[in-house]
Tab-separated table of C-alpha atoms in Angstrom:
chain	number	residue	atom	x	y	z
F	1436	MET	CA	0.000	0.000	0.000
F	1437	GLN	CA	1.416	3.388	-1.003
F	1438	MET	CA	1.435	6.592	1.066
F	1439	ILE	CA	-1.331	8.107	-1.083
F	1440	HIS	CA	-3.574	5.185	-0.138
F	1441	ILE	CA	-2.848	5.716	3.560
F	1442	VAL	CA	-3.613	9.447	3.365
F	1443	ILE	CA	-6.855	8.832	1.471
F	1444	LEU	CA	-7.984	6.233	4.024
F	1445	LEU	CA	-7.246	8.601	6.912
F	1446	ILE	CA	-9.227	11.402	5.270
F	1447	THR	CA	-12.049	8.984	4.475
F	1448	GLY	CA	-12.138	7.886	8.113
F	1449	ALA	CA	-12.582	11.487	9.214
F	1450	GLY	CA	-15.444	11.934	6.750
F	1451	VAL	CA	-17.027	8.694	7.943
F	1452	GLY	CA	-16.855	9.778	11.572
F	1453	PHE	CA	-18.485	13.110	10.811
F	1454	ALA	CA	-21.215	11.473	8.709
F	1455	SER	CA	-21.847	8.889	11.405
F	1456	GLY	CA	-22.312	11.465	14.125
F	1457	LEU	CA	-24.261	13.869	11.916
F	1458	LEU	CA	-26.536	11.454	10.058
F	1459	GLY	CA	-26.611	8.305	12.203
F	1460	VAL	CA	-25.113	6.117	9.476
F	1461	GLY	CA	-22.050	3.906	9.429
F	1462	GLY	CA	-20.436	5.768	6.563
F	1463	CYS	CA	-20.616	2.807	4.201
F	1464	PHE	CA	-21.325	5.081	1.236
F	1465	LEU	CA	-17.912	6.684	1.806
F	1466	MET	CA	-15.814	3.756	2.970
F	1467	VAL	CA	-16.883	1.009	0.586
F	1468	PRO	CA	-16.058	2.843	-2.690
F	1469	VAL	CA	-12.728	4.108	-1.311
F	1470	GLN	CA	-11.679	0.737	0.092
F	1471	PHE	CA	-12.697	-1.019	-3.112
F	1472	TRP	CA	-10.554	1.398	-5.133
F	1473	VAL	CA	-7.545	0.982	-2.817
F	1474	LEU	CA	-7.764	-2.816	-2.855
F	1475	THR	CA	-8.195	-3.188	-6.609
F	1476	SER	CA	-5.411	-0.664	-7.248
F	1477	ILE	CA	-2.961	-2.895	-5.345
F	1478	GLY	CA	-4.018	-5.938	-7.357
F	1479	VAL	CA	-6.707	-7.590	-5.236
F	1480	ASP	CA	-9.369	-9.454	-7.244
F	1481	SER	CA	-12.549	-7.357	-7.499
F	1482	THR	CA	-14.836	-9.995	-5.938
F	1483	ILE	CA	-12.532	-10.395	-2.942
F	1484	ALA	CA	-12.020	-6.618	-2.787
F	1485	ILE	CA	-15.735	-5.845	-2.461
F	1486	ARG	CA	-16.120	-8.455	0.276
F	1487	ILE	CA	-13.160	-7.051	2.183
F	1488	ALA	CA	-14.552	-3.545	1.740
F	1489	PHE	CA	-17.853	-4.686	3.262
F	1490	GLY	CA	-16.272	-6.646	6.106
F	1491	THR	CA	-13.773	-3.928	7.021
F	1492	ASN	CA	-16.483	-1.292	6.758
F	1493	LEU	CA	-18.463	-3.107	9.447
F	1494	ALA	CA	-15.360	-3.333	11.639
F	1495	VAL	CA	-14.977	0.462	11.423
F	1496	VAL	CA	-18.689	0.990	12.072
F	1497	LEU	CA	-18.465	-0.711	15.491
F	1498	PRO	CA	-16.176	1.737	17.383
F	1499	THR	CA	-17.577	4.687	15.419
F	1500	ALA	CA	-21.149	3.749	16.368
F	1501	ILE	CA	-20.162	3.362	20.035
F	1502	SER	CA	-18.655	6.851	19.943
F	1503	GLY	CA	-21.692	8.326	18.182
F	1504	ALA	CA	-24.223	6.564	20.436
F	1505	PHE	CA	-22.482	7.931	23.521
F	1506	GLY	CA	-22.666	11.458	22.112
F	1507	HIS	CA	-26.347	11.175	21.147
F	1508	HIS	CA	-27.181	9.589	24.511
F	1509	ARG	CA	-25.885	12.699	26.247
F	1510	LYS	CA	-28.291	14.692	24.057
F	1511	GLU	CA	-31.126	12.321	25.116
F	1512	ALA	CA	-31.725	11.344	21.483
F	1513	VAL	CA	-31.310	7.554	21.837
F	1514	LEU	CA	-34.429	5.428	22.425
F	1515	TRP	CA	-32.536	2.509	23.934
F	1516	LYS	CA	-35.373	-0.013	24.109
F	1517	ALA	CA	-36.052	0.219	20.385
F	1518	GLY	CA	-32.348	0.480	19.582
F	1519	ILE	CA	-31.439	-2.668	21.499
F	1520	VAL	CA	-34.329	-4.749	20.101
F	1521	LEU	CA	-33.665	-3.580	16.548
F	1522	GLY	CA	-29.963	-4.101	17.113
F	1523	LEU	CA	-30.120	-7.636	18.509
F	1524	THR	CA	-32.486	-8.894	15.815
F	1525	GLY	CA	-30.421	-6.995	13.258
F	1526	LEU	CA	-27.271	-8.719	14.593
F	1527	ALA	CA	-28.777	-12.140	13.892
F	1528	GLY	CA	-29.928	-10.992	10.463
F	1529	ALA	CA	-26.537	-9.457	9.656
F	1530	PHE	CA	-24.775	-12.740	10.401
F	1531	VAL	CA	-27.087	-14.510	7.944
F	1532	GLY	CA	-26.604	-11.721	5.399
F	1533	GLY	CA	-22.827	-11.907	5.707
F	1534	PHE	CA	-22.946	-15.633	4.931
F	1535	ILE	CA	-25.066	-14.962	1.846
F	1536	ALA	CA	-22.712	-12.206	0.676
F	1537	THR	CA	-19.669	-14.476	0.729
F	1538	HIS	CA	-21.352	-16.862	-1.693
F	1539	VAL	CA	-22.633	-14.502	-4.415
F	1540	PRO	CA	-20.774	-12.658	-7.224
F	1541	GLY	CA	-19.062	-9.343	-6.459
F	1542	ASN	CA	-20.943	-7.459	-9.209
F	1543	PHE	CA	-24.233	-8.425	-7.607
F	1544	LEU	CA	-23.047	-7.041	-4.262
F	1545	THR	CA	-22.035	-3.637	-5.633
F	1546	ILE	CA	-25.299	-3.156	-7.532
F	1547	ALA	CA	-27.401	-4.399	-4.580
F	1548	PHE	CA	-25.529	-1.992	-2.313
F	1549	GLY	CA	-26.266	0.993	-4.534
F	1550	LEU	CA	-29.903	0.098	-5.182
F	1551	ALA	CA	-30.640	-0.420	-1.483
F	1552	ILE	CA	-29.313	3.036	-0.608
F	1553	LEU	CA	-31.142	4.665	-3.530
F	1554	ALA	CA	-34.437	3.025	-2.545
F	1555	GLY	CA	-34.108	4.292	1.008
F	1556	ALA	CA	-33.401	7.826	-0.196
F	1557	ILE	CA	-36.392	7.890	-2.560
F	1558	ARG	CA	-38.710	6.546	0.133
F	1559	MET	CA	-37.609	9.226	2.605
F	1560	LEU	CA	-37.996	11.951	-0.019
F	1561	THR	CA	-41.525	10.925	-1.005
F	1562	ALA	CA	-42.890	9.982	2.413
F	1563	LYS	CA	-45.503	12.199	4.022
F	1564	PRO	CA	-44.278	14.160	7.061
F	1565	ILE	CA	-44.887	12.600	10.466
F	1566	LYS	CA	-47.667	14.294	12.398
F	1567	ALA	CA	-46.410	16.348	15.307
F	1568	GLU	CA	-48.531	14.451	17.841
F	1569	SER	CA	-47.342	11.014	16.718
F	1570	LYS	CA	-45.216	9.002	19.130
F	1571	PRO	CA	-42.478	6.488	18.313
F	1572	VAL	CA	-43.648	2.870	18.106
F	1573	ASN	CA	-42.704	1.106	21.343
F	1574	SER	CA	-43.655	-2.468	20.410
F	1575	VAL	CA	-40.927	-5.084	20.839
F	1576	LEU	CA	-42.543	-7.351	18.243
F	1577	THR	CA	-42.740	-4.567	15.655
F	1578	CYS	CA	-39.080	-3.729	16.176
F	1579	MET	CA	-38.131	-7.405	15.859
F	1580	LEU	CA	-40.069	-7.774	12.617
F	1581	TRP	CA	-38.212	-4.812	11.140
F	1582	GLY	CA	-34.807	-5.570	12.657
F	1583	PHE	CA	-34.166	-9.093	11.386
F	1584	PRO	CA	-34.819	-8.604	7.637
F	1585	LEU	CA	-33.024	-5.266	7.598
F	1586	GLY	CA	-30.143	-6.949	9.403
F	1587	ILE	CA	-29.964	-9.515	6.595
F	1588	VAL	CA	-29.760	-6.745	3.998
F	1589	SER	CA	-27.172	-4.972	6.153
F	1590	GLY	CA	-24.989	-8.082	6.232
F	1591	ILE	CA	-25.346	-8.745	2.507
F	1592	ILE	CA	-24.241	-5.274	1.468
F	1593	GLY	CA	-21.776	-4.718	4.317
F	1594	ILE	CA	-23.291	-1.742	6.107
F	1595	GLY	CA	-24.148	-0.944	9.718
F	1596	GLY	CA	-27.807	-0.545	8.790
F	1597	GLY	CA	-28.402	3.110	9.615
F	1598	VAL	CA	-28.765	4.123	5.984
F	1599	LEU	CA	-31.648	1.630	5.703
F	1600	MET	CA	-33.062	1.812	9.212
F	1601	ILE	CA	-33.427	5.589	9.484
F	1602	PRO	CA	-36.073	5.741	6.733
F	1603	VAL	CA	-37.924	2.894	8.498
F	1604	MET	CA	-37.719	4.692	11.853
F	1605	VAL	CA	-38.995	7.958	10.425
F	1606	ILE	CA	-41.678	6.580	8.100
F	1607	ALA	CA	-42.899	3.387	9.769
F	1608	LEU	CA	-41.984	3.724	13.447
F	1609	GLY	CA	-42.825	7.396	14.029
F	1610	PHE	CA	-39.406	8.645	15.197
F	1611	ASP	CA	-38.500	12.271	14.666
F	1612	MET	CA	-35.297	12.788	12.703
F	1613	HIS	CA	-33.057	13.443	15.711
F	1614	GLN	CA	-34.369	10.341	17.515
F	1615	ALA	CA	-33.859	8.252	14.366
F	1616	VAL	CA	-30.268	9.439	13.981
F	1617	GLY	CA	-29.446	8.881	17.658
F	1618	THR	CA	-31.107	5.463	17.933
F	1619	SER	CA	-29.564	4.373	14.643
F	1620	THR	CA	-26.078	4.761	16.084
F	1621	ALA	CA	-27.063	2.467	18.968
F	1622	LEU	CA	-28.498	-0.309	16.793
F	1623	MET	CA	-25.433	-0.217	14.525
F	1624	ILE	CA	-23.319	-1.412	17.450
F	1625	PHE	CA	-25.178	-4.710	17.304
F	1626	THR	CA	-25.627	-5.143	13.547
F	1627	SER	CA	-21.957	-4.445	12.910
F	1628	ILE	CA	-20.945	-7.195	15.373
F	1629	GLY	CA	-23.088	-9.752	13.549
F	1630	GLY	CA	-21.696	-8.750	10.178
F	1631	ILE	CA	-18.075	-8.668	11.366
F	1632	LEU	CA	-18.278	-12.195	12.774
F	1633	SER	CA	-19.827	-13.510	9.581
F	1634	TYR	CA	-17.278	-11.870	7.259
F	1635	ILE	CA	-14.402	-13.158	9.394
F	1636	VAL	CA	-15.697	-16.723	9.687
F	1637	ASN	CA	-16.651	-17.036	6.021
F	1638	GLY	CA	-13.429	-15.437	4.809
F	1639	LEU	CA	-10.918	-17.569	6.721
F	1640	ASN	CA	-8.320	-19.312	4.543
F	1641	VAL	CA	-9.662	-17.750	1.342
F	1642	PRO	CA	-6.820	-17.451	-1.214
F	1643	GLY	CA	-5.912	-14.015	-2.565
F	1644	LEU	CA	-6.495	-11.988	0.618
F	1645	PRO	CA	-4.112	-9.036	1.120
F	1646	VAL	CA	-1.722	-8.973	4.080
F	1647	TYR	CA	-3.086	-8.159	7.550
F	1648	SER	CA	-6.463	-9.696	6.721
F	1649	VAL	CA	-8.500	-11.803	9.138
F	1650	GLY	CA	-11.091	-13.356	6.888
F	1651	TYR	CA	-12.706	-10.549	4.936
F	1652	VAL	CA	-11.600	-7.884	7.457
F	1653	ASN	CA	-8.367	-6.046	6.710
F	1654	LEU	CA	-6.775	-4.855	9.947
F	1655	LEU	CA	-4.509	-2.235	8.345
F	1656	GLN	CA	-7.396	-0.475	6.632
F	1657	TRP	CA	-9.448	-0.817	9.810
F	1658	ILE	CA	-6.812	0.959	11.909
F	1659	LEU	CA	-6.404	3.783	9.394
F	1660	LEU	CA	-10.145	4.373	9.007
F	1661	ALA	CA	-11.180	3.928	12.643
F	1662	GLY	CA	-8.271	6.022	13.892
F	1663	THR	CA	-9.866	9.175	12.514
F	1664	SER	CA	-13.547	8.186	12.383
F	1665	VAL	CA	-14.007	7.549	16.122
F	1666	PRO	CA	-12.908	10.969	17.447
F	1667	ILE	CA	-14.493	12.927	14.571
F	1668	ALA	CA	-17.863	11.250	15.247
F	1669	GLN	CA	-18.271	13.508	18.288
F	1670	ILE	CA	-17.985	16.594	16.093
F	1671	GLY	CA	-20.709	15.179	13.845
F	1672	VAL	CA	-22.967	14.616	16.858
F	1673	LYS	CA	-22.643	18.249	17.912
F	1674	ALA	CA	-23.403	19.413	14.375
F	1675	ALA	CA	-26.475	17.162	14.156
F	1676	HIS	CA	-28.107	18.734	17.173
F	1677	LYS	CA	-27.572	22.236	15.809
F	1678	LEU	CA	-29.399	21.470	12.545
F	1679	PRO	CA	-33.222	21.546	12.278
F	1680	ALA	CA	-34.714	18.095	11.625
F	1681	LYS	CA	-35.906	19.028	8.128
F	1682	GLN	CA	-32.493	20.211	6.964
F	1683	LEU	CA	-30.874	17.161	8.573
F	1684	LYS	CA	-33.247	14.888	6.659
F	1685	TYR	CA	-32.516	16.530	3.301
F	1686	ALA	CA	-28.754	16.422	3.900
F	1687	PHE	CA	-29.095	12.698	4.590
F	1688	ILE	CA	-31.101	12.141	1.380
F	1689	VAL	CA	-28.641	14.050	-0.835
F	1690	VAL	CA	-25.670	12.034	0.402
F	1691	MET	CA	-27.598	8.763	-0.038
F	1692	ILE	CA	-28.577	9.530	-3.637
F	1693	TYR	CA	-25.088	10.638	-4.677
F	1694	MET	CA	-23.286	7.614	-3.258
F	1695	SER	CA	-25.870	5.123	-4.549
F	1696	LEU	CA	-25.445	6.438	-8.107
F	1697	LYS	CA	-21.675	6.449	-7.643
F	1698	ILE	CA	-21.393	2.818	-6.550
F	1699	ILE	CA	-23.852	1.577	-9.207
F	1700	GLY	CA	-21.677	3.264	-11.832
F	1701	VAL	CA	-24.167	5.760	-13.262
F	1702	PHE	CA	-21.651	8.608	-13.363
F	1703	SER	CA	-19.119	6.421	-15.185
F	1704	TRP	CA	-21.714	5.380	-17.759
F	1705	LEU	CA	-22.519	9.047	-18.384
F	1706	HIS	CA	-18.803	9.970	-18.424
F	1707	LEU	CA	-19.288	12.497	-15.648
F	1708	PRO	CA	-16.279	13.366	-13.417
F	1709	LEU	CA	-18.231	12.937	-10.174
């Protein structure tokens, strides 16, 4: 790995930390494309590269989510009951999803990743606003029914789940935007653990892995990304609570749409330098 790769990963980690604290997401839309580029540029097969990008992304999500959840908890924006139930069922689903991901073609994973993010963005953009008097759903069963399948998707496409769960929280579970962002960071602690375990177990002894890899988790990239993402997450938390919910929602949607189109390859097809 060259110095330019190290610098880019450090900068990406900082961006991931800020996005995690600000938007309640794991930063997959930043990390996965960058990691994939770094890995393929040093000669790693593209199918293995996308799996490592997903597995390492989840490993970075874990400490970043812990940092973000602590910051949002101090702002009283984490609904822990819902977060824990969604997180535990999501953990089980993410383990299943990680197993599935290690047995399907890499091209399928990249397209599925982009389409899932794009679908979430469109749904948030077109959903009717939550009524002011509505209260967050407090049903354990409802949270379980949402958590497990979304955990599976999270494991398949190597994300912490916030980018998918926040639209569900806002649209289906009645959370306001700040509660959704705060609680999302808590549930990502659990879903990332399930995904990490699955990508490690299913990637052991796979030929063609780069050095410092444990299964489909690359420890060198993890250190570089997490080293900047964890502390910067606290800055993102502070910024999130200074933004009105509406502006926070639209910022979240814009980032989702851009990165989904980027990973699918739309900009490349159109020959746009984006």
